[in-house]
Amino acid sequence: MSEDFANVAIVGLGLIGSSIARAIRLSLPDTQIMGYDRDAGVCARAQAIGLCDSYHTAFGPELADAQMVILCVPVGAMAAAAASMAPHLLPETVISDVGSCKASVLTALRGALPHAIIVPAHPVAGTENSGPESGFASLFKGRWCILTPDADSDAAACARVAAFWQALGANVETMDAAHHDLVLAVTSHLPHLIAYTIVGTASDLEGVTQSEVIKYSAGGFRDFTRIAASDPVMWRDVFLSNKDAVLEMLQRFSEDLSALQRAIRWDKGDELEELFTRTRAIRRSIIEQGQDDAKPDFGREHP
């Protein structure tokens, strides 16, 4: 299509950045990809697997060739990355990102690039793995990508970014940035916080249980450890950047947890069963909407 971006710069070649590059190769093969990562080792690994058409550890005049720049760095690094590339951008370049916090990122990008065309985005997809080798082209297929433009966002640019993500296989939704942050606080951020916490608790108990926590982790604990293996820098920045929404959801969860504790203490079996029945229905609806796998053992492969 004439509205396709002919040249896309990807800043940060980790899981999401490398998956975008792979998806572009598959679905938009005429698009040129410029890869940026300040870690020369990461650039070398990306080059070894042929992710991009060019590789850079710093921004330079070549960035003016990019029609869209996608920031795939931790949300806490967005402002610095945007400020570094500002001298090399053309006014018509579309700036986007993949951060899971939108209000703080939009503020950071507007501050660093006050005259730029900015279309914030969040592909709600990922795994616990990181690095350029961990990406795959189908990561966004059937998943949601949420755009969070504000009143100053260019409508035509938003349409182009939406079409870009649709070309990579994503479903696109538009949402207010603050509302996005509240929704993601409960659907993503709080679950990660709980996972990190319960794994830490288990670690503290290892001396008491004589390593049985790890030995018998084939149950629910194993599933908690999967997301607790996620990039610690990325999640540190998420919790600090979206602290208000996360703290609000954490308070509500704490209240629900206290109610559950009382139900167990006072043998309120009916109350427990009602809760578990309702939450099982929610889990099934997630599968029905194609947002997870209904295969046995969560689709894990076994030799």
Short mmCIF file of C-alpha atoms in Angstrom, two decimals:
data_model
loop_
_atom_site.label_atom_id
_atom_site.label_comp_id
_atom_site.label_asym_id
_atom_site.label_seq_id
_atom_site.Cartn_x
_atom_site.Cartn_y
_atom_site.Cartn_z
CA MET A 1 0.00 0.00 0.00
CA SER A 2 1.11 3.55 -0.62
CA GLU A 3 0.68 4.27 3.07
CA ASP A 4 3.13 1.57 4.13
CA PHE A 5 6.27 2.80 5.86
CA ALA A 6 9.13 2.22 3.42
CA ASN A 7 11.83 2.49 6.10
CA VAL A 8 11.33 1.66 9.78
CA ALA A 9 13.88 2.21 12.56
CA ILE A 10 13.64 -0.15 15.53
CA VAL A 11 15.35 1.16 18.68
CA GLY A 12 16.09 -1.74 21.01
CA LEU A 13 16.58 -5.24 19.58
CA GLY A 14 15.21 -7.37 22.39
CA LEU A 15 12.17 -9.65 22.32
CA ILE A 16 9.67 -7.09 21.00
CA GLY A 17 12.05 -5.22 18.70
CA SER A 18 13.38 -8.42 17.14
CA SER A 19 9.84 -9.79 16.76
CA ILE A 20 8.79 -6.62 14.94
CA ALA A 21 11.77 -7.01 12.60
CA ARG A 22 10.87 -10.63 11.89
CA ALA A 23 7.20 -9.79 11.35
CA ILE A 24 8.14 -7.00 8.93
CA ARG A 25 10.33 -9.40 6.98
CA LEU A 26 7.40 -11.78 6.70
CA SER A 27 4.49 -9.41 6.10
CA LEU A 28 6.07 -6.23 4.68
CA PRO A 29 9.08 -7.56 2.77
CA ASP A 30 9.69 -4.31 0.87
CA THR A 31 10.21 -2.35 4.09
CA GLN A 32 13.78 -1.49 5.01
CA ILE A 33 14.69 -2.03 8.66
CA MET A 34 17.24 0.02 10.57
CA GLY A 35 18.25 -1.61 13.85
CA TYR A 36 19.51 0.37 16.82
CA ASP A 37 20.84 -0.89 20.12
CA ARG A 38 23.44 0.84 22.29
CA ASP A 39 24.90 -2.57 23.15
CA ALA A 40 27.33 -3.47 20.36
CA GLY A 41 27.09 -7.11 21.37
CA VAL A 42 23.34 -7.09 20.83
CA CYS A 43 23.80 -5.49 17.40
CA ALA A 44 26.32 -8.17 16.51
CA ARG A 45 23.95 -10.95 17.57
CA ALA A 46 21.11 -9.33 15.61
CA GLN A 47 23.34 -9.04 12.55
CA ALA A 48 24.36 -12.69 12.85
CA ILE A 49 20.74 -13.76 12.44
CA GLY A 50 19.93 -11.16 9.76
CA LEU A 51 17.28 -9.20 11.64
CA CYS A 52 17.77 -5.82 9.99
CA ASP A 53 19.22 -4.16 6.91
CA SER A 54 21.58 -1.96 8.95
CA TYR A 55 22.79 -1.84 12.55
CA HIS A 56 23.74 1.14 14.71
CA THR A 57 24.84 1.69 18.31
CA ALA A 58 24.14 5.43 18.17
CA PHE A 59 21.86 7.79 16.27
CA GLY A 60 23.27 9.60 13.25
CA PRO A 61 22.24 11.33 10.01
CA GLU A 62 20.98 8.00 8.61
CA LEU A 63 17.99 8.23 10.97
CA ALA A 64 16.52 10.87 8.65
CA ASP A 65 15.74 8.04 6.22
CA ALA A 66 13.29 6.47 8.67
CA GLN A 67 9.62 7.15 8.05
CA MET A 68 8.73 5.63 11.40
CA VAL A 69 10.84 5.09 14.53
CA ILE A 70 9.63 2.50 17.05
CA LEU A 71 11.11 2.78 20.53
CA CYS A 72 11.46 -0.73 22.02
CA VAL A 73 13.42 0.26 25.13
CA PRO A 74 12.35 0.09 28.80
CA VAL A 75 9.82 2.81 29.59
CA GLY A 76 12.28 4.50 31.92
CA ALA A 77 14.70 4.96 29.01
CA MET A 78 12.20 6.46 26.56
CA ALA A 79 12.94 10.11 27.31
CA ALA A 80 16.71 9.73 26.98
CA ALA A 81 16.42 7.74 23.76
CA ALA A 82 14.03 10.29 22.26
CA ALA A 83 16.27 13.20 23.22
CA SER A 84 19.29 11.48 21.67
CA MET A 85 17.61 10.96 18.33
CA ALA A 86 15.92 14.39 18.18
CA PRO A 87 18.71 16.16 16.17
CA HIS A 88 18.50 13.55 13.41
CA LEU A 89 14.75 13.33 12.85
CA LEU A 90 12.76 14.88 10.03
CA PRO A 91 9.53 16.71 11.00
CA GLU A 92 7.40 14.18 9.11
CA THR A 93 8.89 11.11 10.84
CA VAL A 94 6.32 9.21 12.87
CA ILE A 95 7.49 8.31 16.39
CA SER A 96 5.95 5.32 18.12
CA ASP A 97 6.82 2.91 20.90
CA VAL A 98 5.84 -0.43 22.47
CA GLY A 99 5.85 0.49 26.17
CA SER A 100 3.28 -1.07 28.49
CA CYS A 101 2.79 2.25 30.33
CA LYS A 102 1.31 4.94 28.11
CA ALA A 103 0.62 8.11 30.11
CA SER A 104 4.19 8.46 31.38
CA VAL A 105 5.67 7.50 28.01
CA LEU A 106 3.52 10.02 26.16
CA THR A 107 4.62 12.73 28.59
CA ALA A 108 8.27 11.73 28.15
CA LEU A 109 8.09 11.70 24.36
CA ARG A 110 6.23 15.01 24.17
CA GLY A 111 8.84 16.57 26.44
CA ALA A 112 11.80 15.29 24.43
CA LEU A 113 10.19 15.76 20.99
CA PRO A 114 7.72 18.64 21.33
CA HIS A 115 7.19 19.08 17.60
CA ALA A 116 7.25 15.43 16.50
CA ILE A 117 4.39 13.29 15.20
CA ILE A 118 3.87 10.87 18.09
CA VAL A 119 1.59 7.82 18.07
CA PRO A 120 2.06 5.76 21.25
CA ALA A 121 1.33 2.04 20.92
CA HIS A 122 1.42 -1.08 23.07
CA PRO A 123 1.38 -4.54 21.49
CA VAL A 124 -0.05 -6.70 24.27
CA ALA A 125 2.14 -9.70 23.57
CA GLY A 126 5.37 -11.15 24.83
CA THR A 127 7.15 -13.99 26.55
CA GLU A 128 9.48 -14.22 29.54
CA ASN A 129 12.49 -14.36 27.22
CA SER A 130 14.67 -11.47 26.08
CA GLY A 131 17.35 -10.71 23.51
CA PRO A 132 17.37 -10.62 19.70
CA GLU A 133 17.30 -14.41 19.40
CA SER A 134 14.06 -14.69 21.40
CA GLY A 135 11.78 -12.91 18.93
CA PHE A 136 9.46 -14.58 16.43
CA ALA A 137 7.36 -13.27 13.55
CA SER A 138 4.02 -14.58 14.80
CA LEU A 139 4.24 -12.96 18.24
CA PHE A 140 1.61 -10.33 17.38
CA LYS A 141 -0.72 -12.50 15.32
CA GLY A 142 -4.22 -12.37 16.80
CA ARG A 143 -3.01 -10.25 19.74
CA TRP A 144 -4.11 -6.74 20.57
CA CYS A 145 -2.10 -3.61 19.88
CA ILE A 146 -3.47 -0.62 21.76
CA LEU A 147 -2.88 2.88 20.38
CA THR A 148 -3.15 5.73 22.89
CA PRO A 149 -3.07 8.99 20.91
CA ASP A 150 -3.90 12.28 22.60
CA ALA A 151 -5.53 15.44 21.30
CA ASP A 152 -2.28 16.49 19.59
CA SER A 153 -1.81 13.21 17.70
CA ASP A 154 -2.10 13.34 13.92
CA ALA A 155 -5.11 11.32 12.71
CA ALA A 156 -3.47 10.27 9.44
CA ALA A 157 -0.36 9.08 11.31
CA CYS A 158 -2.54 7.10 13.73
CA ALA A 159 -4.23 5.39 10.78
CA ARG A 160 -0.85 4.49 9.28
CA VAL A 161 0.43 3.06 12.56
CA ALA A 162 -2.79 1.08 12.97
CA ALA A 163 -2.42 -0.32 9.44
CA PHE A 164 1.20 -1.22 10.19
CA TRP A 165 0.24 -3.30 13.22
CA GLN A 166 -2.65 -4.89 11.38
CA ALA A 167 -0.20 -5.91 8.66
CA LEU A 168 1.85 -7.68 11.35
CA GLY A 169 -1.26 -9.64 12.34
CA ALA A 170 -2.42 -7.66 15.37
CA ASN A 171 -5.90 -6.48 16.25
CA VAL A 172 -5.83 -2.73 16.89
CA GLU A 173 -7.74 -0.84 19.56
CA THR A 174 -7.60 2.86 20.47
CA MET A 175 -7.77 3.86 24.12
CA ASP A 176 -7.12 6.80 26.41
CA ALA A 177 -3.63 6.53 27.89
CA ALA A 178 -4.73 6.75 31.53
CA HIS A 179 -7.44 4.14 30.99
CA HIS A 180 -4.92 1.88 29.27
CA ASP A 181 -2.62 2.12 32.28
CA LEU A 182 -5.42 1.13 34.65
CA VAL A 183 -6.46 -1.84 32.50
CA LEU A 184 -2.89 -3.08 32.11
CA ALA A 185 -2.22 -2.63 35.82
CA VAL A 186 -4.71 -5.41 36.57
CA THR A 187 -4.23 -7.61 33.47
CA SER A 188 -0.42 -7.51 33.28
CA HIS A 189 1.42 -5.46 35.86
CA LEU A 190 -0.23 -6.85 39.02
CA PRO A 191 0.15 -10.50 37.88
CA HIS A 192 3.86 -9.91 37.31
CA LEU A 193 4.18 -8.26 40.72
CA ILE A 194 2.45 -11.24 42.37
CA ALA A 195 4.67 -13.66 40.47
CA TYR A 196 7.86 -11.90 41.52
CA THR A 197 6.61 -11.84 45.10
CA ILE A 198 5.59 -15.49 45.39
CA VAL A 199 8.84 -16.66 43.82
CA GLY A 200 10.72 -14.47 46.30
CA THR A 201 8.69 -15.95 49.15
CA ALA A 202 9.50 -19.46 47.93
CA SER A 203 13.16 -18.55 47.75
CA ASP A 204 13.07 -17.39 51.36
CA LEU A 205 11.54 -20.74 52.35
CA GLU A 206 14.08 -22.88 50.56
CA GLY A 207 16.08 -23.51 53.71
CA VAL A 208 12.95 -24.62 55.54
CA THR A 209 11.65 -26.88 52.78
CA GLN A 210 15.09 -28.28 51.88
CA SER A 211 14.69 -27.35 48.19
CA GLU A 212 11.31 -29.08 47.84
CA VAL A 213 9.75 -25.90 46.44
CA ILE A 214 11.95 -26.16 43.38
CA LYS A 215 11.85 -29.94 43.22
CA TYR A 216 8.06 -30.10 43.13
CA SER A 217 7.43 -26.98 41.04
CA ALA A 218 5.47 -28.84 38.33
CA GLY A 219 2.25 -27.34 39.71
CA GLY A 220 1.06 -23.75 39.94
CA PHE A 221 4.41 -22.49 41.18
CA ARG A 222 5.98 -23.41 37.84
CA ASP A 223 3.53 -21.13 36.04
CA PHE A 224 4.29 -18.25 38.38
CA THR A 225 8.02 -18.66 37.75
CA ARG A 226 7.51 -18.25 33.99
CA ILE A 227 6.54 -14.57 34.14
CA ALA A 228 8.87 -13.99 37.10
CA ALA A 229 11.68 -14.76 34.63
CA SER A 230 10.87 -11.60 32.65
CA ASP A 231 13.36 -8.77 32.12
CA PRO A 232 13.96 -7.17 35.55
CA VAL A 233 14.95 -3.76 34.15
CA MET A 234 11.84 -3.54 32.01
CA TRP A 235 9.55 -4.45 34.90
CA ARG A 236 11.33 -2.17 37.36
CA ASP A 237 10.53 0.72 35.01
CA VAL A 238 6.94 -0.44 34.48
CA PHE A 239 6.13 -0.44 38.19
CA LEU A 240 7.74 2.95 38.76
CA SER A 241 6.18 4.51 35.65
CA ASN A 242 2.68 3.21 36.34
CA LYS A 243 2.88 3.39 40.12
CA ASP A 244 -0.51 5.05 40.75
CA ALA A 245 -2.52 2.48 38.82
CA VAL A 246 -0.43 -0.42 40.14
CA LEU A 247 -0.81 0.73 43.74
CA GLU A 248 -4.57 1.13 43.27
CA MET A 249 -4.89 -2.40 41.87
CA LEU A 250 -2.56 -3.77 44.56
CA GLN A 251 -4.78 -2.25 47.27
CA ARG A 252 -7.89 -3.81 45.73
CA PHE A 253 -6.12 -7.16 45.42
CA SER A 254 -5.01 -6.95 49.05
CA GLU A 255 -8.61 -6.40 50.12
CA ASP A 256 -9.79 -9.36 48.04
CA LEU A 257 -6.99 -11.48 49.47
CA SER A 258 -8.07 -10.59 53.00
CA ALA A 259 -11.64 -11.63 52.18
CA LEU A 260 -10.33 -14.93 50.82
CA GLN A 261 -8.27 -15.43 53.97
CA ARG A 262 -11.38 -14.95 56.11
CA ALA A 263 -13.36 -17.41 53.97
CA ILE A 264 -10.72 -20.09 54.47
CA ARG A 265 -10.35 -19.36 58.17
CA TRP A 266 -14.10 -19.63 58.81
CA ASP A 267 -14.70 -22.65 56.55
CA LYS A 268 -16.91 -20.74 54.09
CA GLY A 269 -16.83 -23.39 51.40
CA ASP A 270 -19.76 -21.96 49.43
CA GLU A 271 -18.01 -18.60 49.20
CA LEU A 272 -14.80 -20.21 47.96
CA GLU A 273 -16.61 -22.33 45.39
CA GLU A 274 -18.52 -19.32 44.06
CA LEU A 275 -15.28 -17.39 43.62
CA PHE A 276 -13.48 -20.26 41.91
CA THR A 277 -16.44 -20.91 39.59
CA ARG A 278 -16.58 -17.27 38.55
CA THR A 279 -12.84 -17.02 37.94
CA ARG A 280 -12.77 -20.28 35.98
CA ALA A 281 -15.39 -18.83 33.63
CA ILE A 282 -13.17 -15.78 33.08
CA ARG A 283 -10.23 -18.03 32.27
CA ARG A 284 -12.31 -19.94 29.74
CA SER A 285 -13.42 -16.70 28.08
CA ILE A 286 -9.77 -15.73 27.58
CA ILE A 287 -9.23 -18.96 25.66
CA GLU A 288 -12.46 -18.51 23.68
CA GLN A 289 -11.27 -15.07 22.54
CA GLY A 290 -8.03 -16.59 21.24
CA GLN A 291 -5.77 -14.91 23.78
CA ASP A 292 -4.34 -18.16 25.16
CA ASP A 293 -3.95 -21.84 24.39
CA ALA A 294 -6.47 -24.49 25.49
CA LYS A 295 -4.04 -27.36 24.88
CA PRO A 296 -3.23 -29.70 27.80
CA ASP A 297 -0.50 -28.43 30.12
CA PHE A 298 -0.85 -24.94 28.64
CA GLY A 299 0.54 -26.09 25.30
CA ARG A 300 3.92 -27.06 26.70
CA GLU A 301 5.90 -29.41 24.52
CA HIS A 302 7.11 -32.63 26.09
CA PRO A 303 9.79 -34.95 24.67
#
